Coordinates of C-alpha atoms in Angstrom, one line a residue:
X1 CA -6.2 -15.4 69.0
X2 CA -7.3 -12.1 66.4
X3 CA -6.0 -12.7 62.8
X4 CA -2.7 -9.9 62.2
X5 CA -3.7 -7.4 60.3
X6 CA -2.4 -7.1 56.6
X7 CA 0.4 -5.1 55.9
X8 CA 0.2 -2.3 53.7
X9 CA 2.7 -1.8 51.7
X10 CA 4.6 1.6 51.9
X11 CA 5.1 4.1 49.2
X12 CA 8.1 5.6 48.4
X13 CA 7.5 9.2 48.7
X14 CA 10.5 10.7 46.1
X15 CA 9.4 8.8 43.5
X16 CA 5.7 9.7 44.2
X17 CA 7.4 13.1 44.5
X18 CA 9.2 13.0 41.4
X19 CA 5.7 11.7 38.9
X20 CA 4.3 14.1 40.3
X21 CA 6.5 17.2 39.5
X22 CA 6.6 15.4 35.9
X23 CA 2.6 15.7 35.5
X24 CA 3.3 19.7 36.6
X25 CA 5.7 19.5 33.7
X26 CA 3.5 18.0 31.3
X27 CA 0.8 20.3 32.3
X28 CA 2.8 23.2 32.2
X29 CA 3.4 22.1 28.6
X30 CA 0.2 21.4 27.9
X31 CA -1.1 25.1 29.1
X32 CA 1.4 27.0 27.1
X33 CA 0.2 25.2 24.0
X34 CA -2.9 26.5 21.7
X35 CA -5.4 24.0 22.2
X36 CA -5.3 22.5 18.5
X37 CA -1.5 22.0 19.6
X38 CA -3.2 20.1 22.5
X39 CA -5.0 17.9 20.0
X40 CA -2.1 17.3 17.6
X41 CA 0.0 16.3 21.4
X42 CA -3.2 14.2 22.7
X43 CA -3.4 12.5 19.1
X44 CA 0.1 11.8 19.3
X45 CA 0.1 10.3 22.5
X46 CA -3.1 8.6 22.1
X47 CA -1.2 6.7 18.9
X48 CA 1.5 5.7 21.1
X49 CA -0.7 4.2 23.6
X50 CA -3.2 2.5 21.4
X51 CA 0.2 0.4 20.3
X52 CA 1.6 -0.2 23.8
X53 CA -1.9 -1.2 25.5
X54 CA -2.1 -4.3 24.1
X55 CA -4.0 -4.9 27.3
X56 CA -6.6 -2.3 27.4
X57 CA -7.2 -2.6 24.0
X58 CA -8.0 -6.1 24.1
X59 CA -10.4 -5.4 26.9
X60 CA -12.0 -2.8 24.8
X61 CA -12.3 -5.3 21.8
X62 CA -13.7 -7.6 23.8
X63 CA -16.4 -5.3 25.4
X64 CA -17.4 -3.8 22.4
X65 CA -17.6 -7.5 20.8
X66 CA -20.2 -8.4 23.7
X67 CA -21.9 -5.2 23.8
X68 CA -23.1 -4.4 19.8
X69 CA -22.3 -8.2 18.2
X70 CA -22.6 -8.4 14.9
X71 CA -23.7 -4.5 14.3
X72 CA -19.6 -4.0 13.7
X73 CA -16.8 -5.7 12.4
X74 CA -13.5 -6.4 13.5
X75 CA -12.1 -3.2 11.4
X76 CA -14.7 -1.2 12.7
X77 CA -14.2 -2.0 16.2
X78 CA -10.8 -1.5 16.2
X79 CA -10.9 1.7 14.3
X80 CA -13.7 2.3 17.6
X81 CA -11.3 1.5 20.1
X82 CA -8.2 4.2 18.0
X83 CA -11.6 6.4 17.9
X84 CA -11.6 6.3 22.7
X85 CA -8.0 6.8 22.9
X86 CA -8.1 9.9 21.0
X87 CA -10.5 10.6 22.5
X88 CA -9.4 10.5 26.0
X89 CA -6.0 11.9 25.7
X90 CA -7.7 15.2 24.3
X91 CA -10.2 15.1 27.1
X92 CA -7.1 15.5 29.4
X93 CA -5.6 17.6 27.4
X94 CA -9.0 20.1 27.5
X95 CA -9.1 19.6 31.0
X96 CA -5.7 21.5 31.5
X97 CA -7.4 24.2 29.4
X98 CA -11.1 24.3 31.4
X99 CA -10.0 26.8 34.3
X100 CA -8.8 29.5 31.9
X101 CA -11.4 29.1 28.9
X102 CA -14.8 27.9 30.9
X103 CA -16.4 30.8 32.5
X104 CA -19.8 32.1 33.8
X105 CA -19.0 34.6 30.3
X106 CA -17.1 32.3 27.8
X107 CA -19.2 29.1 27.9
X108 CA -21.6 29.9 25.2
X109 CA -18.3 30.0 23.5
X110 CA -17.8 26.1 24.0
X111 CA -21.0 24.8 25.3
X112 CA -24.8 24.0 24.3
X113 CA -27.3 23.2 27.1
X114 CA -30.1 20.0 26.3
X115 CA -33.3 19.9 28.5
X116 CA -31.9 21.4 31.1
X117 CA -34.3 23.9 32.0
X118 CA -36.3 21.6 34.5
X119 CA -32.8 20.9 36.2
X120 CA -32.2 24.8 36.3
X121 CA -35.9 25.4 38.2
X122 CA -35.4 22.6 40.5
X123 CA -31.6 23.7 41.4
X124 CA -33.6 26.8 42.3
X125 CA -36.0 25.8 44.0
X126 CA -33.5 24.0 46.2
X127 CA -33.7 20.1 47.7
X128 CA -31.5 17.5 47.3
X129 CA -30.1 16.3 44.1
X130 CA -27.8 13.5 42.4
X131 CA -26.4 14.6 39.0
X132 CA -25.7 11.4 37.4
X133 CA -23.6 10.1 34.0
X134 CA -20.6 7.5 33.4
X135 CA -17.2 7.4 31.9
X136 CA -18.6 9.3 28.4
X137 CA -17.4 12.1 26.9
X138 CA -16.4 15.0 29.5
X139 CA -17.8 13.9 32.5
X140 CA -15.2 16.5 34.1
X141 CA -16.8 19.1 32.1
X142 CA -20.0 19.5 34.3
X143 CA -19.0 19.4 37.6
X144 CA -16.7 22.7 36.5
X145 CA -19.7 24.2 34.8
X146 CA -22.3 24.0 37.4
X147 CA -20.3 25.6 39.8
X148 CA -19.2 28.2 37.4
X149 CA -23.0 28.9 37.3
X150 CA -23.3 28.6 41.1
X151 CA -24.3 25.2 42.0
X152 CA -21.4 23.7 43.5
X153 CA -21.3 19.9 43.2
X154 CA -20.3 17.7 46.3
X155 CA -19.2 15.3 43.8
X156 CA -17.6 11.6 44.6
X157 CA -14.8 10.2 43.1
X158 CA -11.5 7.8 43.7
X159 CA -8.7 9.3 46.1
X160 CA -5.5 8.8 44.0
X161 CA -2.9 6.6 45.7
X162 CA 0.0 9.4 45.2
X163 CA -1.1 12.4 48.0
X164 CA 1.5 14.9 45.8
X165 CA -0.9 14.3 42.8
X166 CA -4.1 13.7 44.8
X167 CA -4.3 16.6 45.9
X168 CA -3.2 18.8 43.3
X169 CA -6.1 17.2 41.4
X170 CA -8.5 18.2 44.0
X171 CA -7.6 22.3 44.1
X172 CA -7.7 21.9 40.3
X173 CA -10.7 20.3 41.0
X174 CA -11.9 22.9 43.2
X175 CA -10.8 26.5 41.6
X176 CA -15.3 26.7 40.7
X177 CA -16.3 25.4 43.8
X178 CA -16.7 22.2 43.5
X179 CA -16.1 20.2 46.8
X180 CA -14.7 16.5 46.1
X181 CA -15.9 13.4 48.0
X182 CA -14.0 10.2 49.0
X183 CA -15.2 7.8 47.2
X184 CA -14.3 4.9 50.1
X185 CA -15.0 6.5 53.8
X186 CA -17.1 10.1 52.6
X187 CA -20.4 8.2 52.9
X188 CA -21.4 10.9 56.2
X189 CA -20.6 14.0 53.3
X190 CA -22.7 12.5 50.7
X191 CA -25.3 12.1 53.7
X192 CA -24.6 15.4 55.1
X193 CA -25.0 16.9 51.6
X194 CA -28.5 15.7 50.6
X195 CA -29.5 16.4 54.3
X196 CA -28.5 20.1 53.6
X197 CA -30.6 20.0 50.4
X198 CA -27.1 20.0 48.2
X199 CA -26.4 18.8 44.5
X200 CA -24.0 14.6 44.4
X201 CA -22.0 14.6 42.0
X202 CA -21.7 10.7 41.2
X203 CA -20.4 8.2 38.5
X204 CA -22.8 5.3 37.7
X205 CA -20.6 2.8 36.0
X206 CA -18.7 1.9 37.6
X207 CA -18.5 -2.2 38.2
X208 CA -20.1 -2.6 42.6
X209 CA -17.6 -6.3 43.0
X210 CA -19.3 -10.0 43.2
X211 CA -21.7 -8.4 45.7
X212 CA -23.1 -5.7 43.7
X213 CA -26.8 -5.2 42.4
X214 CA -26.8 -6.9 38.8
X215 CA -28.6 -5.1 36.4
X216 CA -29.2 -4.7 32.4
X217 CA -26.2 -3.0 30.2
X218 CA -25.8 -3.7 27.2
X219 CA -27.5 -6.9 27.0
X220 CA -25.1 -8.0 30.0
X221 CA -25.7 -8.5 33.6
X222 CA -23.2 -6.0 34.8
X223 CA -22.4 -5.1 39.2
X224 CA -23.9 -1.4 40.2
X225 CA -24.0 -0.2 43.3
X226 CA -27.3 -0.2 45.1
X227 CA -26.1 3.1 47.4
X228 CA -27.0 6.0 44.3
X229 CA -30.6 4.5 44.7
X230 CA -30.9 4.1 48.3
X231 CA -29.7 7.7 48.6
X232 CA -32.3 8.8 46.1
X233 CA -34.9 7.5 47.9
X234 CA -33.9 8.1 51.5
X235 CA -34.1 11.6 50.9
X236 CA -36.8 12.0 48.2
X237 CA -33.8 13.3 45.7
X238 CA -34.6 13.5 41.6
X239 CA -31.8 11.3 39.6
X240 CA -30.2 13.7 36.8
X241 CA -29.1 11.3 34.6
X242 CA -26.6 13.9 31.6
X243 CA -23.3 13.9 30.6
X244 CA -21.6 15.9 27.7
X245 CA -20.3 14.9 24.6
X246 CA -18.3 16.2 22.3
X247 CA -19.8 17.3 18.8
X248 CA -17.8 18.6 16.2
X249 CA -13.9 17.9 15.6
X250 CA -13.2 21.1 18.5
X251 CA -13.2 22.2 21.6
X252 CA -17.1 22.2 21.5
X253 CA -19.5 19.9 23.5
X254 CA -23.4 19.0 24.2
X255 CA -24.1 19.4 27.9
X256 CA -27.5 17.1 27.6
X257 CA -30.1 15.6 30.2
X258 CA -31.0 12.3 29.6
X259 CA -33.7 11.8 32.3
X260 CA -34.8 13.6 34.7
X261 CA -35.7 10.2 37.7
X262 CA -38.2 11.2 40.2
X263 CA -38.4 9.3 43.3
X264 CA -41.5 8.2 45.2
X265 CA -40.1 7.4 48.6
X266 CA -44.2 7.2 50.1
X267 CA -44.8 4.5 47.8
X268 CA -41.2 3.1 48.2
X269 CA -41.3 -1.5 47.8
X270 CA -38.2 -3.7 47.2
X271 CA -38.5 -3.4 43.9
X272 CA -37.5 -0.2 43.5
X273 CA -34.1 -0.5 44.1
X274 CA -34.0 -2.5 41.3
X275 CA -35.7 -0.3 39.4
X276 CA -34.0 3.1 39.4
X277 CA -31.2 1.5 39.6
X278 CA -31.8 -0.5 35.7
X279 CA -33.7 2.6 34.8
X280 CA -30.4 4.7 35.2
X281 CA -28.4 2.5 32.9
X282 CA -30.4 2.4 30.9
X283 CA -30.2 5.9 30.6
X284 CA -26.2 6.2 29.9
X285 CA -27.0 3.7 28.0
X286 CA -28.7 5.4 25.7
X287 CA -25.7 8.3 26.2
X288 CA -22.8 6.1 24.7
X289 CA -25.1 4.4 22.1
X290 CA -24.9 8.0 19.9
X291 CA -21.1 8.1 20.3
X292 CA -19.6 4.8 21.4
X293 CA -16.1 6.4 20.4
X294 CA -16.8 8.6 23.4
X295 CA -17.1 5.3 25.8
X296 CA -14.4 4.5 28.3
X297 CA -14.5 0.6 27.0
X298 CA -11.2 0.4 28.7
X299 CA -12.2 -0.6 31.8
X300 CA -13.5 -4.0 32.9
X301 CA -17.2 -3.0 33.4
X302 CA -19.1 -6.6 33.6
X303 CA -15.5 -8.0 35.5
X304 CA -18.5 -9.9 37.8
X305 CA -21.0 -11.9 36.6
X306 CA -23.6 -13.2 38.8
X307 CA -22.6 -16.7 40.2
X308 CA -24.8 -19.5 38.1
X309 CA -27.4 -20.7 41.2
X310 CA -27.1 -24.4 41.3
X311 CA -29.6 -26.9 41.1
X312 CA -31.1 -29.2 43.4
X313 CA -29.4 -31.9 42.2
X314 CA -26.1 -30.5 42.4
X315 CA -26.8 -29.2 45.7

């Protein structure tokens, strides 16, 4: 007998659509505000969420303690966590304003580029490239900006459970030409992008589960997906690690390239996959250290840990 398939819980279409309408209303209100007013609203919401979201607040405090040890006191860690909530609520507001404010003729008012010259040169020459960032700064901005420049990336993201919100968010993200690829079930599309010499955009700091590749991140083993390194090796695609970091207290960002990792597929060895994975993870860590308040410490990056090897006696 074959095992019975697991039952998929049916979603309430009415609830999903009501949530969608609520989000559209919030977007309408936020887009009618000035940037300063949007920031004020974001700060107020952040202060409220900080108080009621005890679970994620505690996760962030523990992550900071593990990552930085005694570098910060409890009070300083608490201030960083407050800053994390404030940063990401402001980032949400900025995302709503980006389509109206960030264009090919206006981006210089808001964006400063650093280390971008070799990346643009490679894009002009053509060939596959993997653009990698993490849950740091405004990770949505890079994909939007490259699309405005005429180099629309294919960005990998998780599909939302709410189909109405998923469709709306996808349309919003694709306004400048970038295309979205589902994280689950989108492997063939990723291969097609790199096969055709396209630009693939991915997040490289998500927990890969108990079977992931464990590399060092802030002094702790972090389960990391092997797919990024495997794709880079298969298509001989450079991995460009970078991010968009807020500078100052306004809509001003430094979009910086932290490292360009060239892959020599001809001299590949079994150690190349963990080597590449560790290298881009270390680059992400360097960026986070510049401003810990702009990293999503609220998610359980170290959720899975390597299983302790049993000794022969114990076996």
